[in-house]
PDB file of C-alpha atoms in Angstrom:
ATOM      1  CA  MET W   1      39.614 141.900  28.269  1.00  0.00           C
ATOM      2  CA  ASP W   2      36.962 139.251  27.576  1.00  0.00           C
ATOM      3  CA  ILE W   3      35.166 139.421  24.216  1.00  0.00           C
ATOM      4  CA  ASP W   4      31.760 137.882  23.518  1.00  0.00           C
ATOM      5  CA  THR W   5      32.222 135.204  20.861  1.00  0.00           C
ATOM      6  CA  ASN W   6      28.701 133.748  20.873  1.00  0.00           C
ATOM      7  CA  ASN W   7      27.678 135.664  17.770  1.00  0.00           C
ATOM      8  CA  ARG W   8      28.449 133.509  14.743  1.00  0.00           C
ATOM      9  CA  THR W   9      28.915 136.476  12.416  1.00  0.00           C
ATOM     10  CA  PRO W  10      32.519 136.337  11.129  1.00  0.00           C
ATOM     11  CA  ALA W  11      34.948 138.874  12.522  1.00  0.00           C
ATOM     12  CA  VAL W  12      36.199 139.455   8.974  1.00  0.00           C
ATOM     13  CA  ALA W  13      34.527 138.494   5.715  1.00  0.00           C
ATOM     14  CA  VAL W  14      35.544 139.490   2.182  1.00  0.00           C
ATOM     15  CA  ARG W  15      34.196 138.536  -1.237  1.00  0.00           C
ATOM     16  CA  ASP W  16      36.102 139.108  -4.477  1.00  0.00           C
ATOM     17  CA  LEU W  17      38.102 141.882  -2.834  1.00  0.00           C
ATOM     18  CA  GLU W  18      40.236 143.735  -5.326  1.00  0.00           C
ATOM     19  CA  LYS W  19      42.691 146.610  -5.397  1.00  0.00           C
ATOM     20  CA  ARG W  20      44.194 147.985  -8.595  1.00  0.00           C
ATOM     21  CA  PHE W  21      46.831 150.655  -9.019  1.00  0.00           C
ATOM     22  CA  GLY W  22      46.408 151.640 -12.641  1.00  0.00           C
ATOM     23  CA  ARG W  23      46.825 148.390 -14.583  1.00  0.00           C
ATOM     24  CA  PHE W  24      48.576 146.610 -11.723  1.00  0.00           C
ATOM     25  CA  TYR W  25      46.666 144.264  -9.446  1.00  0.00           C
ATOM     26  CA  ALA W  26      47.736 144.507  -5.809  1.00  0.00           C
ATOM     27  CA  VAL W  27      44.880 142.277  -4.650  1.00  0.00           C
ATOM     28  CA  ASN W  28      43.026 140.182  -7.196  1.00  0.00           C
ATOM     29  CA  ARG W  29      39.492 139.022  -6.247  1.00  0.00           C
ATOM     30  CA  ILE W  30      40.233 137.270  -2.956  1.00  0.00           C
ATOM     31  CA  SER W  31      37.549 135.773  -0.693  1.00  0.00           C
ATOM     32  CA  PHE W  32      37.809 134.433   2.857  1.00  0.00           C
ATOM     33  CA  GLU W  33      36.319 134.619   6.345  1.00  0.00           C
ATOM     34  CA  VAL W  34      37.909 134.847   9.783  1.00  0.00           C
ATOM     35  CA  ALA W  35      35.981 133.554  12.796  1.00  0.00           C
ATOM     36  CA  LYS W  36      35.766 135.443  16.070  1.00  0.00           C
ATOM     37  CA  GLY W  37      38.595 134.534  18.410  1.00  0.00           C
ATOM     38  CA  GLU W  38      40.657 132.968  15.613  1.00  0.00           C
ATOM     39  CA  ILE W  39      44.355 133.551  14.914  1.00  0.00           C
ATOM     40  CA  PHE W  40      44.414 133.927  11.136  1.00  0.00           C
ATOM     41  CA  GLY W  41      47.734 134.166   9.341  1.00  0.00           C
ATOM     42  CA  PHE W  42      48.271 135.821   5.980  1.00  0.00           C
ATOM     43  CA  LEU W  43      51.416 134.257   4.533  1.00  0.00           C
ATOM     44  CA  GLY W  44      53.194 135.489   1.438  1.00  0.00           C
ATOM     45  CA  PRO W  45      56.433 136.923   0.091  1.00  0.00           C
ATOM     46  CA  ASN W  46      57.139 140.654   0.069  1.00  0.00           C
ATOM     47  CA  GLY W  47      54.998 142.268  -2.613  1.00  0.00           C
ATOM     48  CA  ALA W  48      52.266 139.619  -2.478  1.00  0.00           C
ATOM     49  CA  GLY W  49      49.508 142.029  -1.404  1.00  0.00           C
ATOM     50  CA  LYS W  50      49.395 141.316   2.353  1.00  0.00           C
ATOM     51  CA  SER W  51      49.730 144.905   3.546  1.00  0.00           C
ATOM     52  CA  THR W  52      47.376 146.198   0.854  1.00  0.00           C
ATOM     53  CA  THR W  53      44.693 143.774   2.054  1.00  0.00           C
ATOM     54  CA  ILE W  54      45.096 144.811   5.688  1.00  0.00           C
ATOM     55  CA  ARG W  55      44.875 148.504   4.767  1.00  0.00           C
ATOM     56  CA  MET W  56      41.580 147.881   2.981  1.00  0.00           C
ATOM     57  CA  LEU W  57      40.224 145.916   5.945  1.00  0.00           C
ATOM     58  CA  CYS W  58      41.245 148.682   8.356  1.00  0.00           C
ATOM     59  CA  GLY W  59      39.522 151.368   6.298  1.00  0.00           C
ATOM     60  CA  ILE W  60      42.796 153.048   5.333  1.00  0.00           C
ATOM     61  CA  LEU W  61      42.605 152.159   1.632  1.00  0.00           C
ATOM     62  CA  ALA W  62      39.478 152.018  -0.542  1.00  0.00           C
ATOM     63  CA  PRO W  63      38.918 148.778  -2.507  1.00  0.00           C
ATOM     64  CA  SER W  64      38.694 148.875  -6.298  1.00  0.00           C
ATOM     65  CA  GLY W  65      36.195 146.025  -6.357  1.00  0.00           C
ATOM     66  CA  GLY W  66      34.453 143.391  -4.278  1.00  0.00           C
ATOM     67  CA  SER W  67      33.050 143.714  -0.783  1.00  0.00           C
ATOM     68  CA  GLY W  68      33.991 143.113   2.800  1.00  0.00           C
ATOM     69  CA  ALA W  69      32.995 143.553   6.414  1.00  0.00           C
ATOM     70  CA  VAL W  70      35.028 143.887   9.603  1.00  0.00           C
ATOM     71  CA  ALA W  71      33.285 143.561  12.981  1.00  0.00           C
ATOM     72  CA  GLY W  72      30.045 143.567  10.987  1.00  0.00           C
ATOM     73  CA  PHE W  73      30.726 146.933   9.315  1.00  0.00           C
ATOM     74  CA  ASP W  74      31.164 147.556   5.599  1.00  0.00           C
ATOM     75  CA  ILE W  75      34.754 148.342   4.584  1.00  0.00           C
ATOM     76  CA  ARG W  76      33.553 150.893   2.029  1.00  0.00           C
ATOM     77  CA  ARG W  77      30.803 152.787   3.875  1.00  0.00           C
ATOM     78  CA  GLU W  78      31.544 152.359   7.586  1.00  0.00           C
ATOM     79  CA  THR W  79      35.290 152.839   7.886  1.00  0.00           C
ATOM     80  CA  GLU W  80      35.094 155.088  10.967  1.00  0.00           C
ATOM     81  CA  LYS W  81      33.051 152.479  12.840  1.00  0.00           C
ATOM     82  CA  ILE W  82      35.616 149.849  11.885  1.00  0.00           C
ATOM     83  CA  LYS W  83      38.523 151.989  13.113  1.00  0.00           C
ATOM     84  CA  SER W  84      36.943 152.338  16.561  1.00  0.00           C
ATOM     85  CA  ARG W  85      36.644 148.566  16.922  1.00  0.00           C
ATOM     86  CA  ILE W  86      40.061 147.376  15.776  1.00  0.00           C
ATOM     87  CA  GLY W  87      43.654 147.547  16.875  1.00  0.00           C
ATOM     88  CA  TYR W  88      46.316 148.007  14.212  1.00  0.00           C
ATOM     89  CA  MET W  89      50.038 147.451  14.526  1.00  0.00           C
ATOM     90  CA  SER W  90      52.408 147.910  11.620  1.00  0.00           C
ATOM     91  CA  GLN W  91      55.945 146.603  11.321  1.00  0.00           C
ATOM     92  CA  LYS W  92      57.212 150.162  11.990  1.00  0.00           C
ATOM     93  CA  PHE W  93      55.497 150.015  15.414  1.00  0.00           C
ATOM     94  CA  SER W  94      53.971 153.551  15.156  1.00  0.00           C
ATOM     95  CA  LEU W  95      55.606 154.665  18.403  1.00  0.00           C
ATOM     96  CA  TYR W  96      56.924 158.137  19.257  1.00  0.00           C
ATOM     97  CA  GLU W  97      60.578 157.560  20.071  1.00  0.00           C
ATOM     98  CA  ASP W  98      61.092 160.949  21.727  1.00  0.00           C
ATOM     99  CA  LEU W  99      58.435 160.036  24.302  1.00  0.00           C
ATOM    100  CA  THR W 100      58.910 157.696  27.257  1.00  0.00           C
ATOM    101  CA  VAL W 101      57.152 154.355  27.485  1.00  0.00           C
ATOM    102  CA  GLU W 102      54.568 155.847  29.829  1.00  0.00           C
ATOM    103  CA  GLU W 103      54.048 158.917  27.643  1.00  0.00           C
ATOM    104  CA  ASN W 104      53.390 156.743  24.598  1.00  0.00           C
ATOM    105  CA  ILE W 105      50.731 154.846  26.533  1.00  0.00           C
ATOM    106  CA  ASP W 106      49.172 158.125  27.731  1.00  0.00           C
ATOM    107  CA  PHE W 107      49.169 159.493  24.189  1.00  0.00           C
ATOM    108  CA  TYR W 108      47.369 156.461  22.752  1.00  0.00           C
ATOM    109  CA  SER W 109      44.919 156.488  25.662  1.00  0.00           C
ATOM    110  CA  GLY W 110      43.903 159.928  24.448  1.00  0.00           C
ATOM    111  CA  ILE W 111      43.796 158.918  20.796  1.00  0.00           C
ATOM    112  CA  TYR W 112      41.458 156.036  21.629  1.00  0.00           C
ATOM    113  CA  ARG W 113      39.375 158.231  23.951  1.00  0.00           C
ATOM    114  CA  ILE W 114      39.669 155.889  26.888  1.00  0.00           C
ATOM    115  CA  PRO W 115      37.679 157.352  29.816  1.00  0.00           C
ATOM    116  CA  PRO W 116      40.006 159.123  32.296  1.00  0.00           C
ATOM    117  CA  LYS W 117      38.917 156.891  35.187  1.00  0.00           C
ATOM    118  CA  LYS W 118      39.865 153.788  33.212  1.00  0.00           C
ATOM    119  CA  ARG W 119      43.269 154.962  31.970  1.00  0.00           C
ATOM    120  CA  PRO W 120      45.388 154.041  35.022  1.00  0.00           C
ATOM    121  CA  ALA W 121      44.150 150.427  34.948  1.00  0.00           C
ATOM    122  CA  ARG W 122      44.757 150.137  31.221  1.00  0.00           C
ATOM    123  CA  LYS W 123      48.243 151.630  31.588  1.00  0.00           C
ATOM    124  CA  ASP W 124      49.064 149.108  34.327  1.00  0.00           C
ATOM    125  CA  TRP W 125      47.811 146.299  32.103  1.00  0.00           C
ATOM    126  CA  VAL W 126      50.074 147.354  29.206  1.00  0.00           C
ATOM    127  CA  LEU W 127      53.125 147.758  31.439  1.00  0.00           C
ATOM    128  CA  ASP W 128      52.609 144.317  32.952  1.00  0.00           C
ATOM    129  CA  MET W 129      51.761 142.645  29.632  1.00  0.00           C
ATOM    130  CA  ALA W 130      54.829 144.119  27.932  1.00  0.00           C
ATOM    131  CA  GLY W 131      57.113 143.590  30.947  1.00  0.00           C
ATOM    132  CA  LEU W 132      58.043 147.279  30.900  1.00  0.00           C
ATOM    133  CA  ARG W 133      57.110 148.453  34.372  1.00  0.00           C
ATOM    134  CA  GLU W 134      60.749 149.120  35.300  1.00  0.00           C
ATOM    135  CA  GLN W 135      61.301 150.956  31.979  1.00  0.00           C
ATOM    136  CA  ARG W 136      58.154 153.083  32.169  1.00  0.00           C
ATOM    137  CA  ARG W 137      60.170 156.325  32.317  1.00  0.00           C
ATOM    138  CA  SER W 138      62.741 155.279  29.701  1.00  0.00           C
ATOM    139  CA  LEU W 139      62.771 156.940  26.287  1.00  0.00           C
ATOM    140  CA  THR W 140      61.222 154.633  23.724  1.00  0.00           C
ATOM    141  CA  ALA W 141      64.148 155.292  21.368  1.00  0.00           C
ATOM    142  CA  ILE W 142      66.581 153.400  23.606  1.00  0.00           C
ATOM    143  CA  LEU W 143      64.443 150.268  24.014  1.00  0.00           C
ATOM    144  CA  PRO W 144      65.554 147.009  22.327  1.00  0.00           C
ATOM    145  CA  GLY W 145      63.437 145.923  19.354  1.00  0.00           C
ATOM    146  CA  GLY W 146      61.568 143.228  21.258  1.00  0.00           C
ATOM    147  CA  TRP W 147      60.474 145.664  23.970  1.00  0.00           C
ATOM    148  CA  LYS W 148      59.336 148.227  21.392  1.00  0.00           C
ATOM    149  CA  GLN W 149      57.360 145.460  19.750  1.00  0.00           C
ATOM    150  CA  ARG W 150      55.519 144.568  22.968  1.00  0.00           C
ATOM    151  CA  LEU W 151      54.883 148.234  23.746  1.00  0.00           C
ATOM    152  CA  ALA W 152      53.439 148.767  20.268  1.00  0.00           C
ATOM    153  CA  LEU W 153      51.100 145.799  20.750  1.00  0.00           C
ATOM    154  CA  GLY W 154      50.005 147.150  24.122  1.00  0.00           C
ATOM    155  CA  CYS W 155      49.245 150.556  22.634  1.00  0.00           C
ATOM    156  CA  ALA W 156      47.305 148.918  19.783  1.00  0.00           C
ATOM    157  CA  VAL W 157      44.983 147.098  22.199  1.00  0.00           C
ATOM    158  CA  LEU W 158      44.654 149.763  24.907  1.00  0.00           C
ATOM    159  CA  HIS W 159      41.014 150.326  23.977  1.00  0.00           C
ATOM    160  CA  GLU W 160      40.250 146.565  24.151  1.00  0.00           C
ATOM    161  CA  PRO W 161      39.289 146.057  20.505  1.00  0.00           C
ATOM    162  CA  PRO W 162      37.646 142.751  19.518  1.00  0.00           C
ATOM    163  CA  ILE W 163      39.863 142.494  16.396  1.00  0.00           C
ATOM    164  CA  VAL W 164      43.592 143.175  16.079  1.00  0.00           C
ATOM    165  CA  PHE W 165      45.455 143.526  12.774  1.00  0.00           C
ATOM    166  CA  LEU W 166      49.198 142.913  12.982  1.00  0.00           C
ATOM    167  CA  ASP W 167      51.094 143.719   9.797  1.00  0.00           C
ATOM    168  CA  GLU W 168      54.405 141.812   9.867  1.00  0.00           C
ATOM    169  CA  PRO W 169      54.808 142.708  13.550  1.00  0.00           C
ATOM    170  CA  THR W 170      57.893 140.532  14.122  1.00  0.00           C
ATOM    171  CA  SER W 171      59.926 141.810  11.189  1.00  0.00           C
ATOM    172  CA  GLY W 172      63.446 142.661  12.287  1.00  0.00           C
ATOM    173  CA  VAL W 173      63.306 141.264  15.834  1.00  0.00           C
ATOM    174  CA  ASP W 174      65.314 138.342  17.156  1.00  0.00           C
ATOM    175  CA  PRO W 175      63.844 134.793  17.364  1.00  0.00           C
ATOM    176  CA  ILE W 176      63.485 134.850  21.165  1.00  0.00           C
ATOM    177  CA  SER W 177      61.563 138.140  21.088  1.00  0.00           C
ATOM    178  CA  ARG W 178      59.462 136.764  18.243  1.00  0.00           C
ATOM    179  CA  ARG W 179      58.508 133.706  20.303  1.00  0.00           C
ATOM    180  CA  ARG W 180      57.641 135.842  23.344  1.00  0.00           C
ATOM    181  CA  PHE W 181      55.519 138.077  21.154  1.00  0.00           C
ATOM    182  CA  TRP W 182      53.537 135.059  19.983  1.00  0.00           C
ATOM    183  CA  ASP W 183      52.892 134.130  23.611  1.00  0.00           C
ATOM    184  CA  LEU W 184      51.171 137.524  23.911  1.00  0.00           C
ATOM    185  CA  ILE W 185      49.139 136.826  20.771  1.00  0.00           C
ATOM    186  CA  TYR W 186      47.983 133.503  22.218  1.00  0.00           C
ATOM    187  CA  ASP W 187      46.970 135.302  25.402  1.00  0.00           C
ATOM    188  CA  LEU W 188      44.861 137.780  23.414  1.00  0.00           C
ATOM    189  CA  ALA W 189      43.198 134.993  21.423  1.00  0.00           C
ATOM    190  CA  GLY W 190      42.510 133.136  24.673  1.00  0.00           C
ATOM    191  CA  ARG W 191      40.521 136.182  25.795  1.00  0.00           C
ATOM    192  CA  GLY W 192      38.388 136.008  22.634  1.00  0.00           C
ATOM    193  CA  VAL W 193      40.225 138.606  20.562  1.00  0.00           C
ATOM    194  CA  THR W 194      40.438 137.908  16.827  1.00  0.00           C
ATOM    195  CA  VAL W 195      44.011 138.222  15.568  1.00  0.00           C
ATOM    196  CA  PHE W 196      44.764 138.787  11.874  1.00  0.00           C
ATOM    197  CA  VAL W 197      48.517 138.681  11.313  1.00  0.00           C
ATOM    198  CA  THR W 198      50.585 138.963   8.145  1.00  0.00           C
ATOM    199  CA  THR W 199      54.007 137.361   7.941  1.00  0.00           C
ATOM    200  CA  HIS W 200      56.630 136.087   5.544  1.00  0.00           C
ATOM    201  CA  TYR W 201      58.243 133.894   8.214  1.00  0.00           C
ATOM    202  CA  MET W 202      57.315 130.291   7.458  1.00  0.00           C
ATOM    203  CA  GLU W 203      57.731 129.042  11.023  1.00  0.00           C
ATOM    204  CA  GLU W 204      55.326 131.709  12.303  1.00  0.00           C
ATOM    205  CA  ALA W 205      52.562 130.386  10.092  1.00  0.00           C
ATOM    206  CA  GLU W 206      52.590 127.189  12.176  1.00  0.00           C
ATOM    207  CA  TYR W 207      51.356 129.224  15.160  1.00  0.00           C
ATOM    208  CA  CYS W 208      48.117 130.227  13.397  1.00  0.00           C
ATOM    209  CA  GLY W 209      44.823 128.382  13.502  1.00  0.00           C
ATOM    210  CA  ARG W 210      44.429 128.897   9.762  1.00  0.00           C
ATOM    211  CA  ILE W 211      46.652 130.294   7.047  1.00  0.00           C
ATOM    212  CA  GLY W 212      45.772 132.158   3.888  1.00  0.00           C
ATOM    213  CA  VAL W 213      48.577 131.901   1.331  1.00  0.00           C
ATOM    214  CA  ILE W 214      48.662 134.959  -0.925  1.00  0.00           C
ATOM    215  CA  TYR W 215      50.839 135.242  -4.013  1.00  0.00           C
ATOM    216  CA  ARG W 216      50.831 137.949  -6.673  1.00  0.00           C
ATOM    217  CA  GLY W 217      47.637 139.320  -5.204  1.00  0.00           C
ATOM    218  CA  GLU W 218      45.761 136.011  -5.337  1.00  0.00           C
ATOM    219  CA  LEU W 219      44.700 133.776  -2.461  1.00  0.00           C
ATOM    220  CA  ILE W 220      46.047 130.399  -3.606  1.00  0.00           C
ATOM    221  CA  ALA W 221      45.265 128.361  -0.473  1.00  0.00           C
ATOM    222  CA  CYS W 222      43.436 128.794   2.832  1.00  0.00           C
ATOM    223  CA  SER W 223      43.323 126.124   5.535  1.00  0.00           C
ATOM    224  CA  SER W 224      44.887 124.964   8.795  1.00  0.00           C
ATOM    225  CA  PRO W 225      48.644 124.316   8.811  1.00  0.00           C
ATOM    226  CA  GLN W 226      48.058 120.566   9.153  1.00  0.00           C
ATOM    227  CA  ALA W 227      45.553 120.475   6.299  1.00  0.00           C
ATOM    228  CA  LEU W 228      47.919 122.408   4.065  1.00  0.00           C
ATOM    229  CA  LYS W 229      50.661 119.889   4.769  1.00  0.00           C
ATOM    230  CA  THR W 230      48.543 116.758   4.373  1.00  0.00           C
ATOM    231  CA  THR W 231      46.011 117.557   1.664  1.00  0.00           C
ATOM    232  CA  LEU W 232      47.380 120.361  -0.515  1.00  0.00           C
ATOM    233  CA  MET W 233      50.941 119.106  -0.939  1.00  0.00           C
ATOM    234  CA  ARG W 234      50.825 117.147  -4.172  1.00  0.00           C
ATOM    235  CA  GLU W 235      54.466 116.062  -4.226  1.00  0.00           C
ATOM    236  CA  ASP W 236      56.443 113.955  -1.763  1.00  0.00           C
ATOM    237  CA  VAL W 237      59.107 115.469   0.467  1.00  0.00           C
ATOM    238  CA  LEU W 238      62.345 113.656   1.244  1.00  0.00           C
ATOM    239  CA  GLU W 239      64.887 114.546   3.887  1.00  0.00           C
ATOM    240  CA  VAL W 240      68.445 113.874   2.776  1.00  0.00           C
ATOM    241  CA  VAL W 241      71.251 113.979   5.348  1.00  0.00           C
ATOM    242  CA  CYS W 242      74.788 113.589   4.026  1.00  0.00           C
ATOM    243  CA  ASP W 243      78.198 115.232   4.153  1.00  0.00           C
ATOM    244  CA  ARG W 244      78.785 118.282   1.940  1.00  0.00           C
ATOM    245  CA  PRO W 245      75.033 118.988   1.525  1.00  0.00           C
ATOM    246  CA  GLN W 246      75.586 122.166  -0.470  1.00  0.00           C
ATOM    247  CA  GLU W 247      77.553 120.244  -3.099  1.00  0.00           C
ATOM    248  CA  ALA W 248      75.080 117.350  -3.017  1.00  0.00           C
ATOM    249  CA  LEU W 249      72.267 119.787  -3.787  1.00  0.00           C
ATOM    250  CA  GLY W 250      73.617 120.351  -7.291  1.00  0.00           C
ATOM    251  CA  ALA W 251      73.898 116.635  -7.987  1.00  0.00           C
ATOM    252  CA  ILE W 252      70.341 115.906  -6.797  1.00  0.00           C
ATOM    253  CA  GLU W 253      68.854 118.768  -8.844  1.00  0.00           C
ATOM    254  CA  LYS W 254      69.937 117.016 -12.036  1.00  0.00           C
ATOM    255  CA  LEU W 255      67.961 113.850 -11.308  1.00  0.00           C
ATOM    256  CA  GLY W 256      64.744 113.229 -13.209  1.00  0.00           C
ATOM    257  CA  GLY W 257      61.536 113.609 -11.190  1.00  0.00           C
ATOM    258  CA  VAL W 258      63.091 116.022  -8.700  1.00  0.00           C
ATOM    259  CA  ARG W 259      61.152 119.287  -8.619  1.00  0.00           C
ATOM    260  CA  GLU W 260      63.017 121.255  -5.971  1.00  0.00           C
ATOM    261  CA  VAL W 261      66.013 120.890  -3.639  1.00  0.00           C
ATOM    262  CA  ALA W 262      66.784 123.248  -0.750  1.00  0.00           C
ATOM    263  CA  LEU W 263      69.126 123.375   2.220  1.00  0.00           C
ATOM    264  CA  PHE W 264      67.167 122.697   5.401  1.00  0.00           C
ATOM    265  CA  GLY W 265      69.056 122.664   8.701  1.00  0.00           C
ATOM    266  CA  ARG W 266      72.050 120.365   8.309  1.00  0.00           C
ATOM    267  CA  GLY W 267      70.475 118.438   5.453  1.00  0.00           C
ATOM    268  CA  LEU W 268      68.362 118.868   2.340  1.00  0.00           C
ATOM    269  CA  HIS W 269      64.667 118.794   1.563  1.00  0.00           C
ATOM    270  CA  VAL W 270      63.871 117.299  -1.803  1.00  0.00           C
ATOM    271  CA  ILE W 271      60.448 117.714  -3.430  1.00  0.00           C
ATOM    272  CA  ALA W 272      59.678 114.990  -5.954  1.00  0.00           C
ATOM    273  CA  ALA W 273      56.645 113.710  -7.829  1.00  0.00           C
ATOM    274  CA  ASP W 274      57.343 110.127  -6.680  1.00  0.00           C
ATOM    275  CA  GLY W 275      59.195 109.903  -3.383  1.00  0.00           C
ATOM    276  CA  GLU W 276      60.063 106.210  -3.537  1.00  0.00           C
ATOM    277  CA  THR W 277      61.580 106.470  -7.003  1.00  0.00           C
ATOM    278  CA  ALA W 278      63.453 109.656  -6.157  1.00  0.00           C
ATOM    279  CA  ALA W 279      64.836 108.175  -2.937  1.00  0.00           C
ATOM    280  CA  GLY W 280      66.352 105.268  -4.871  1.00  0.00           C
ATOM    281  CA  GLN W 281      67.862 107.612  -7.439  1.00  0.00           C
ATOM    282  CA  ILE W 282      69.335 109.859  -4.736  1.00  0.00           C
ATOM    283  CA  ARG W 283      70.882 106.957  -2.825  1.00  0.00           C
ATOM    284  CA  GLY W 284      72.425 105.569  -5.997  1.00  0.00           C
ATOM    285  CA  GLU W 285      73.765 108.880  -7.288  1.00  0.00           C
ATOM    286  CA  LEU W 286      75.245 110.129  -4.007  1.00  0.00           C
ATOM    287  CA  THR W 287      76.855 106.760  -3.322  1.00  0.00           C
ATOM    288  CA  ARG W 288      78.343 106.745  -6.833  1.00  0.00           C
ATOM    289  CA  LEU W 289      79.767 110.232  -6.273  1.00  0.00           C
ATOM    290  CA  GLY W 290      81.356 109.248  -2.966  1.00  0.00           C
ATOM    291  CA  TYR W 291      79.138 111.093  -0.500  1.00  0.00           C
ATOM    292  CA  ARG W 292      78.764 109.729   3.021  1.00  0.00           C
ATOM    293  CA  LEU W 293      75.011 109.223   3.189  1.00  0.00           C
ATOM    294  CA  GLU W 294      73.304 109.133   6.586  1.00  0.00           C
ATOM    295  CA  ARG W 295      69.675 108.837   5.503  1.00  0.00           C
ATOM    296  CA  VAL W 296      67.127 109.459   2.781  1.00  0.00           C
ATOM    297  CA  GLU W 297      63.560 109.240   4.028  1.00  0.00           C
ATOM    298  CA  LYS W 298      60.099 110.522   3.258  1.00  0.00           C
ATOM    299  CA  ILE W 299      58.845 113.088   5.793  1.00  0.00           C
ATOM    300  CA  GLU W 300      55.826 115.260   6.455  1.00  0.00           C
ATOM    301  CA  PRO W 301      56.305 118.518   4.566  1.00  0.00           C
ATOM    302  CA  SER W 302      57.001 121.744   6.402  1.00  0.00           C
ATOM    303  CA  ILE W 303      54.961 124.881   5.737  1.00  0.00           C
ATOM    304  CA  GLU W 304      57.946 126.110   3.738  1.00  0.00           C
ATOM    305  CA  ASP W 305      57.790 122.988   1.558  1.00  0.00           C
ATOM    306  CA  VAL W 306      54.068 123.529   0.994  1.00  0.00           C
ATOM    307  CA  PHE W 307      54.591 127.204   0.248  1.00  0.00           C
ATOM    308  CA  VAL W 308      57.273 126.499  -2.364  1.00  0.00           C
ATOM    309  CA  SER W 309      55.114 123.793  -3.959  1.00  0.00           C
ATOM    310  CA  LEU W 310      52.051 126.058  -4.169  1.00  0.00           C
ATOM    311  CA  ILE W 311      54.040 128.942  -5.608  1.00  0.00           C
ATOM    312  CA  GLU W 312      55.703 126.784  -8.244  1.00  0.00           C
ATOM    313  CA  ALA W 313      52.373 125.189  -9.182  1.00  0.00           C
ATOM    314  CA  ARG W 314      50.839 128.622  -9.671  1.00  0.00           C
ATOM    315  CA  ASP W 315      53.806 129.788 -11.743  1.00  0.00           C
ATOM    316  CA  ARG W 316      53.466 126.747 -13.982  1.00  0.00           C
ATOM    317  CA  VAL W 317      49.783 127.429 -14.593  1.00  0.00           C
ATOM    318  CA  GLU W 318      50.056 131.044 -15.673  1.00  0.00           C
ATOM    319  CA  GLN W 319      52.493 133.892 -16.034  1.00  0.00           C
ATOM    320  CA  PRO W 320      51.990 136.989 -13.854  1.00  0.00           C
ATOM    321  CA  ILE W 321      49.558 139.494 -15.336  1.00  0.00           C
ATOM    322  CA  GLY W 322      51.419 142.462 -13.918  1.00  0.00           C
ATOM    323  CA  GLU W 323      53.307 143.796 -10.981  1.00  0.00           C
ATOM    324  CA  VAL W 324      51.849 143.519  -7.509  1.00  0.00           C
ATOM    325  CA  ALA W 325      52.163 146.372  -5.078  1.00  0.00           C
ATOM    326  CA  ARG W 326      52.947 145.767  -1.484  1.00  0.00           C
TER     327      ARG W 326
END
């Protein structure tokens, strides 16, 4: 499944895209582009507008304002052309559980109008890609979540689309299945397929070439994971490792200059305006209170740290103008 990526036209391009439900803004004038062959992540909390954006891009939902193109086709006027050139996978997997694995593949082969002569080869490809050859005659209902997930991806790309939209595809599956699923995404991207994936898992965002951070319907940042961590993080991040971290969290929160404290692994991540000053305050306060302190050091922020910082900065600037639909 090799896709021509020589054309420099973006796979996805939107300008001031907007969706309103009455007075509520689900998506509020967002603009971005996704290059061909790129893995683009849409990161945001539940209710941020991720799914609404994908539905507009897939031609399922009509925009209220702005413009956009997918695979070179207008998202308002050429929705049927878009649908024939994309794969779409929702978090509910869109599988028929009363059908076997093989029957689901056959059904989607018909839906996508794959030529009869080509169907056996495409079925073999899905079974091998998903690791389901031995389960081909098993009812889909009895498959573990990770296997259903891989089957759903295979069905979504049966017709070899150049662009695949994955709407929170790893929601509800275990970490090992999630990691294996991302191996499949990398394989697709390596073949030139553009992958647009929404997620609220912070660690998944690290797997993407670029991330768009959406919050209350607004795109508040868009860059590579490394750029987000090194250029958009205005505060310093400290790692604090000590005994009784949950109790220490409360003590650190009271210190001046500390913006945010959160449990992170077996320690704490502290976001502060001035890391050096905060580190001295933390050492002094925890020592005074009798904590056994292992280390306090400045570290590179995680995507979660950046996300929290961006969200809090946006909340400080303005209050929400209304509810945001998912």
